[in-house]
mmCIF file of C-alpha atoms in Angstrom:
data_model
loop_
_atom_site.group_PDB
_atom_site.id
_atom_site.type_symbol
_atom_site.label_atom_id
_atom_site.label_comp_id
_atom_site.label_asym_id
_atom_site.label_seq_id
_atom_site.Cartn_x
_atom_site.Cartn_y
_atom_site.Cartn_z
ATOM 1 C CA ALA A 1 -20.265 -13.040 16.257
ATOM 2 C CA VAL A 2 -18.553 -11.559 18.259
ATOM 3 C CA THR A 3 -16.471 -14.519 18.803
ATOM 4 C CA ALA A 4 -17.096 -15.820 15.769
ATOM 5 C CA LEU A 5 -15.577 -12.630 14.364
ATOM 6 C CA GLY A 6 -12.623 -12.579 16.785
ATOM 7 C CA GLU A 7 -13.885 -9.649 18.389
ATOM 8 C CA ALA A 8 -13.305 -8.414 21.189
ATOM 9 C CA ASP A 9 -16.827 -6.398 22.183
ATOM 10 C CA LEU A 10 -19.919 -5.208 19.496
ATOM 11 C CA ALA A 11 -17.871 -1.881 18.892
ATOM 12 C CA ALA A 12 -15.325 -4.155 18.027
ATOM 13 C CA VAL A 13 -17.639 -5.232 15.179
ATOM 14 C CA LEU A 14 -19.402 -2.481 13.915
ATOM 15 C CA ALA A 15 -16.303 -0.378 12.838
ATOM 16 C CA ARG A 16 -15.236 -3.577 10.688
ATOM 17 C CA GLU A 17 -15.054 -2.935 6.836
ATOM 18 C CA ASP A 18 -16.533 -6.348 5.655
ATOM 19 C CA LEU A 19 -19.668 -5.393 8.223
ATOM 20 C CA GLY A 20 -21.516 -5.123 5.590
ATOM 21 C CA GLU A 21 -21.732 -8.010 3.688
ATOM 22 C CA ILE A 22 -21.896 -9.670 6.938
ATOM 23 C CA LEU A 23 -25.320 -7.721 6.781
ATOM 24 C CA LYS A 24 -26.448 -8.308 3.456
ATOM 25 C CA PHE A 25 -26.001 -12.616 3.968
ATOM 26 C CA HIS A 26 -28.415 -12.315 6.393
ATOM 27 C CA VAL A 27 -30.573 -10.746 3.042
ATOM 28 C CA LEU A 28 -32.573 -12.199 0.101
ATOM 29 C CA GLN A 29 -34.457 -9.776 -3.153
ATOM 30 C CA GLY A 30 -37.921 -9.538 -3.033
ATOM 31 C CA GLN A 31 -40.548 -10.743 -0.404
ATOM 32 C CA VAL A 32 -40.178 -14.892 1.216
ATOM 33 C CA LEU A 33 -42.631 -15.971 3.492
ATOM 34 C CA THR A 34 -42.950 -19.121 5.506
ATOM 35 C CA ASP A 35 -45.678 -20.653 3.290
ATOM 36 C CA THR A 36 -43.766 -20.218 0.579
ATOM 37 C CA VAL A 37 -40.558 -21.168 1.382
ATOM 38 C CA GLU A 38 -38.020 -24.033 -0.329
ATOM 39 C CA MET A 39 -35.879 -25.702 1.455
ATOM 40 C CA LYS A 40 -33.179 -25.330 -0.546
ATOM 41 C CA ALA A 41 -30.030 -22.426 -1.161
ATOM 42 C CA TYR A 42 -31.082 -18.686 -1.707
ATOM 43 C CA VAL A 43 -28.614 -16.844 -3.520
ATOM 44 C CA THR A 44 -28.276 -13.593 -1.188
ATOM 45 C CA LEU A 45 -27.642 -9.567 -1.352
ATOM 46 C CA GLN A 46 -24.012 -10.323 -0.631
ATOM 47 C CA GLY A 47 -23.478 -12.946 -3.234
ATOM 48 C CA ALA A 48 -23.247 -16.287 -1.923
ATOM 49 C CA SER A 49 -25.429 -18.847 -0.419
ATOM 50 C CA LEU A 50 -27.540 -19.538 2.470
ATOM 51 C CA GLU A 51 -28.924 -22.567 3.135
ATOM 52 C CA ILE A 52 -32.978 -23.158 4.544
ATOM 53 C CA ALA A 53 -33.556 -26.402 5.906
ATOM 54 C CA ARG A 54 -36.006 -27.871 8.226
ATOM 55 C CA GLY A 55 -34.971 -28.378 11.749
ATOM 56 C CA GLY A 56 -37.007 -29.843 14.248
ATOM 57 C CA GLU A 57 -40.802 -27.948 14.406
ATOM 58 C CA GLY A 58 -39.124 -24.960 12.841
ATOM 59 C CA ALA A 59 -36.608 -24.343 10.269
ATOM 60 C CA LEU A 60 -32.830 -23.774 10.854
ATOM 61 C CA VAL A 61 -31.319 -20.706 7.978
ATOM 62 C CA SER A 62 -27.662 -21.547 7.828
ATOM 63 C CA GLY A 63 -28.229 -23.730 10.733
ATOM 64 C CA SER A 64 -29.753 -21.114 12.345
ATOM 65 C CA GLU A 65 -33.262 -21.206 14.066
ATOM 66 C CA VAL A 66 -35.637 -18.837 12.952
ATOM 67 C CA ALA A 67 -37.231 -17.788 17.016
ATOM 68 C CA GLU A 68 -39.697 -15.671 14.418
ATOM 69 C CA PHE A 69 -41.617 -16.536 11.003
ATOM 70 C CA ASP A 70 -43.184 -13.493 8.871
ATOM 71 C CA GLN A 71 -42.532 -9.614 10.684
ATOM 72 C CA MET A 72 -44.704 -8.209 8.236
ATOM 73 C CA ALA A 73 -43.056 -4.795 7.025
ATOM 74 C CA SER A 74 -43.980 -1.932 4.487
ATOM 75 C CA ASN A 75 -40.752 -2.782 2.367
ATOM 76 C CA GLY A 76 -40.427 -6.284 3.632
ATOM 77 C CA VAL A 77 -40.863 -9.436 5.723
ATOM 78 C CA ILE A 78 -38.628 -10.296 8.705
ATOM 79 C CA HIS A 79 -37.825 -13.747 9.462
ATOM 80 C CA VAL A 80 -35.977 -13.566 13.339
ATOM 81 C CA LEU A 81 -32.667 -15.663 13.638
ATOM 82 C CA GLU A 82 -31.502 -16.752 17.161
ATOM 83 C CA LYS A 83 -27.995 -15.851 16.071
ATOM 84 C CA VAL A 84 -25.730 -14.037 13.940
ATOM 85 C CA ILE A 85 -24.891 -16.337 9.872
ATOM 86 C CA LEU A 86 -21.305 -15.786 8.826
ATOM 87 C CA PRO A 87 -20.987 -16.017 4.244
ATOM 88 C CA PRO A 88 -18.166 -18.584 3.459
ATOM 89 C CA SER A 89 -14.686 -17.412 4.502
ATOM 90 C CA CYS A 90 -12.331 -17.343 1.474
ATOM 91 C CA ALA A 91 -10.764 -19.563 2.626
ATOM 92 C CA ALA A 92 -12.754 -21.914 3.144
ATOM 93 C CA VAL A 93 -13.565 -21.337 -0.280
ATOM 94 C CA ALA A 94 -10.673 -22.326 -1.967
ATOM 95 C CA ALA A 95 -10.658 -25.092 0.927
ATOM 96 C CA ALA A 96 -14.059 -26.797 -0.469
ATOM 97 C CA THR A 97 -12.768 -25.988 -4.332
ATOM 98 C CA PRO A 98 -10.384 -29.064 -5.695
ATOM 99 C CA GLU A 99 -8.737 -27.204 -8.077
ATOM 100 C CA LEU A 100 -7.206 -25.139 -5.612
ATOM 101 C CA SER A 101 -5.607 -27.701 -3.633
ATOM 102 C CA THR A 102 -2.133 -26.748 -4.100
ATOM 103 C CA LEU A 103 -2.799 -22.784 -2.815
ATOM 104 C CA VAL A 104 -4.408 -24.337 -0.407
ATOM 105 C CA GLU A 105 -1.430 -26.327 1.288
ATOM 106 C CA ALA A 106 0.699 -23.103 0.356
ATOM 107 C CA LEU A 107 -1.087 -21.106 2.087
ATOM 108 C CA ALA A 108 -0.828 -22.664 5.185
ATOM 109 C CA ALA A 109 3.101 -23.397 4.210
ATOM 110 C CA ALA A 110 3.343 -19.364 4.383
ATOM 111 C CA SER A 111 1.488 -18.663 7.544
ATOM 112 C CA LEU A 112 -1.190 -16.681 5.479
ATOM 113 C CA THR A 113 -4.298 -18.793 5.619
ATOM 114 C CA SER A 114 -5.999 -16.695 8.569
ATOM 115 C CA VAL A 115 -5.469 -13.488 6.355
ATOM 116 C CA PHE A 116 -9.195 -14.581 4.371
ATOM 117 C CA GLU A 117 -10.833 -15.938 7.436
ATOM 118 C CA TRP A 118 -13.165 -14.054 9.393
ATOM 119 C CA THR A 119 -10.834 -13.507 11.904
ATOM 120 C CA ASN A 120 -8.652 -11.343 10.127
ATOM 121 C CA GLY A 121 -10.099 -8.319 11.670
ATOM 122 C CA GLY A 122 -12.715 -7.586 8.755
ATOM 123 C CA ARG A 123 -10.345 -6.517 5.708
ATOM 124 C CA LEU A 124 -11.760 -7.486 2.870
ATOM 125 C CA HIS A 125 -9.973 -9.124 -0.195
ATOM 126 C CA THR A 126 -9.532 -10.154 -3.963
ATOM 127 C CA VAL A 127 -7.940 -13.417 -4.812
ATOM 128 C CA PHE A 128 -7.129 -13.728 -8.273
ATOM 129 C CA ALA A 129 -6.298 -18.060 -6.949
ATOM 130 C CA PRO A 130 -3.610 -20.113 -9.246
ATOM 131 C CA THR A 131 -5.508 -23.674 -10.062
ATOM 132 C CA ASP A 132 -3.433 -26.467 -9.688
ATOM 133 C CA ALA A 133 -2.897 -26.661 -12.702
ATOM 134 C CA ALA A 134 -1.750 -23.431 -13.214
ATOM 135 C CA PHE A 135 1.009 -24.657 -9.939
ATOM 136 C CA THR A 136 2.166 -26.573 -12.299
ATOM 137 C CA ALA A 137 2.661 -25.011 -15.367
ATOM 138 C CA TYR A 138 4.328 -22.413 -12.936
ATOM 139 C CA PHE A 139 7.190 -25.408 -12.044
ATOM 140 C CA ALA A 140 7.696 -25.941 -15.067
ATOM 141 C CA ALA A 141 8.013 -22.081 -16.855
ATOM 142 C CA GLU A 142 10.413 -21.098 -13.080
ATOM 143 C CA GLY A 143 11.949 -24.380 -12.810
ATOM 144 C CA ILE A 144 11.028 -24.832 -9.485
ATOM 145 C CA ALA A 145 11.429 -29.120 -8.817
ATOM 146 C CA ASP A 146 7.363 -29.606 -7.315
ATOM 147 C CA LYS A 147 5.243 -28.344 -5.073
ATOM 148 C CA ALA A 148 7.624 -29.685 -2.059
ATOM 149 C CA ALA A 149 10.013 -27.508 -3.429
ATOM 150 C CA LEU A 150 7.622 -24.409 -4.551
ATOM 151 C CA LEU A 151 6.001 -24.914 -0.209
ATOM 152 C CA ALA A 152 10.274 -24.306 1.224
ATOM 153 C CA ARG A 153 10.870 -21.507 -0.903
ATOM 154 C CA GLU A 154 11.566 -17.860 1.175
ATOM 155 C CA ASP A 155 9.851 -15.628 -1.166
ATOM 156 C CA LEU A 156 6.293 -18.052 -0.577
ATOM 157 C CA ALA A 157 4.081 -15.371 0.733
ATOM 158 C CA GLU A 158 5.825 -12.665 -1.263
ATOM 159 C CA ILE A 159 4.176 -14.723 -4.794
ATOM 160 C CA LEU A 160 0.935 -16.052 -3.072
ATOM 161 C CA LYS A 161 0.438 -12.064 -2.054
ATOM 162 C CA TYR A 162 0.836 -10.851 -5.820
ATOM 163 C CA HIS A 163 -2.193 -12.352 -6.565
ATOM 164 C CA VAL A 164 -4.435 -10.758 -4.017
ATOM 165 C CA VAL A 165 -5.486 -7.337 -4.092
ATOM 166 C CA SER A 166 -7.240 -5.074 -1.836
ATOM 167 C CA GLY A 167 -10.920 -4.415 -1.169
ATOM 168 C CA LYS A 168 -13.867 -6.637 -3.103
ATOM 169 C CA ILE A 169 -13.866 -6.446 -6.747
ATOM 170 C CA PRO A 170 -16.339 -8.452 -8.015
ATOM 171 C CA SER A 171 -16.178 -9.697 -12.189
ATOM 172 C CA ALA A 172 -18.417 -7.149 -13.012
ATOM 173 C CA THR A 173 -16.659 -4.182 -11.699
ATOM 174 C CA LEU A 174 -13.126 -5.377 -13.630
ATOM 175 C CA ALA A 175 -11.768 -2.155 -15.631
ATOM 176 C CA ASP A 176 -8.765 -2.597 -17.848
ATOM 177 C CA GLY A 177 -5.650 -0.861 -16.089
ATOM 178 C CA THR A 178 -3.073 -2.029 -13.410
ATOM 179 C CA ILE A 179 -3.771 -3.168 -9.647
ATOM 180 C CA ALA A 180 -2.020 -2.526 -6.572
ATOM 181 C CA THR A 181 -1.915 -6.502 -4.653
ATOM 182 C CA LEU A 182 0.077 -6.777 -1.061
ATOM 183 C CA SER A 183 3.045 -8.115 -2.148
ATOM 184 C CA THR A 184 5.710 -6.050 -0.579
ATOM 185 C CA ASP A 185 7.649 -4.549 -3.191
ATOM 186 C CA THR A 186 4.258 -3.346 -4.310
ATOM 187 C CA ALA A 187 3.859 -5.329 -7.663
ATOM 188 C CA THR A 188 1.098 -4.772 -9.628
ATOM 189 C CA LEU A 189 -1.182 -6.837 -12.489
ATOM 190 C CA THR A 190 -2.441 -5.774 -15.852
ATOM 191 C CA LEU A 191 -6.241 -6.690 -15.801
ATOM 192 C CA ALA A 192 -7.315 -6.125 -19.383
ATOM 193 C CA THR A 193 -11.102 -7.021 -20.239
ATOM 194 C CA ALA A 194 -12.919 -8.232 -23.124
ATOM 195 C CA ASP A 195 -15.987 -9.954 -24.783
ATOM 196 C CA GLY A 196 -16.575 -10.877 -21.238
ATOM 197 C CA VAL A 197 -12.568 -11.775 -20.995
ATOM 198 C CA VAL A 198 -11.406 -11.208 -18.354
ATOM 199 C CA THR A 199 -6.939 -11.717 -18.510
ATOM 200 C CA VAL A 200 -4.543 -10.689 -15.219
ATOM 201 C CA ASN A 201 -1.139 -10.574 -16.820
ATOM 202 C CA GLY A 202 -2.474 -11.917 -19.994
ATOM 203 C CA ASP A 203 -3.498 -15.304 -18.230
ATOM 204 C CA THR A 204 -8.010 -16.152 -18.849
ATOM 205 C CA ALA A 205 -9.869 -16.003 -15.646
ATOM 206 C CA THR A 206 -11.531 -19.020 -15.819
ATOM 207 C CA THR A 207 -13.981 -18.635 -13.172
ATOM 208 C CA GLY A 208 -15.716 -15.107 -13.191
ATOM 209 C CA ARG A 209 -16.882 -15.068 -9.184
ATOM 210 C CA VAL A 210 -17.565 -17.276 -6.461
ATOM 211 C CA ALA A 211 -18.615 -15.181 -3.489
ATOM 212 C CA CYS A 212 -16.834 -15.206 -0.042
ATOM 213 C CA GLY A 213 -16.771 -12.926 2.716
#
């Protein structure tokens, strides 16, 4: 885990802001025993899903072998894993989402991809991610010729950071008001909620939440 997280030692891992997220990814709601477990994806307390699959004579949990099964406790059960497992990073979630391909390219062009990977020092972020369609509309509105022209802009990093907020904010806790972004000019986003619909600067958020690290 120390190497996967890009840290120097265990002390650095224990000091990370996202340590709680990592630990909650190892926990399922309810008691899942070997005689009732199914080979499928389970949603964790962290929000992302881990995958349980058959591996050799035992089982694999998100790629980790299970060393010991069914260690019973008064408040649950423990299955001992051979390694620490990690939920997908925000960078990985974006890369796996076809309609965010322009965003993924833009992050790479602006040298911001690492900000959303597990090696970012443990910082948590909330990303209001523009889709490919949103970028196309932005090109037309701002007179940008095409994606290549966007990727060549000197202010690309600031454009992207305007879509990012520090900390993890699930959709259920979003509230009306303004919120600071990572943009260096301290620009804010305006959020509004009504009848379960969230708008950001007047635009509707199409997906409530995609869990990542």
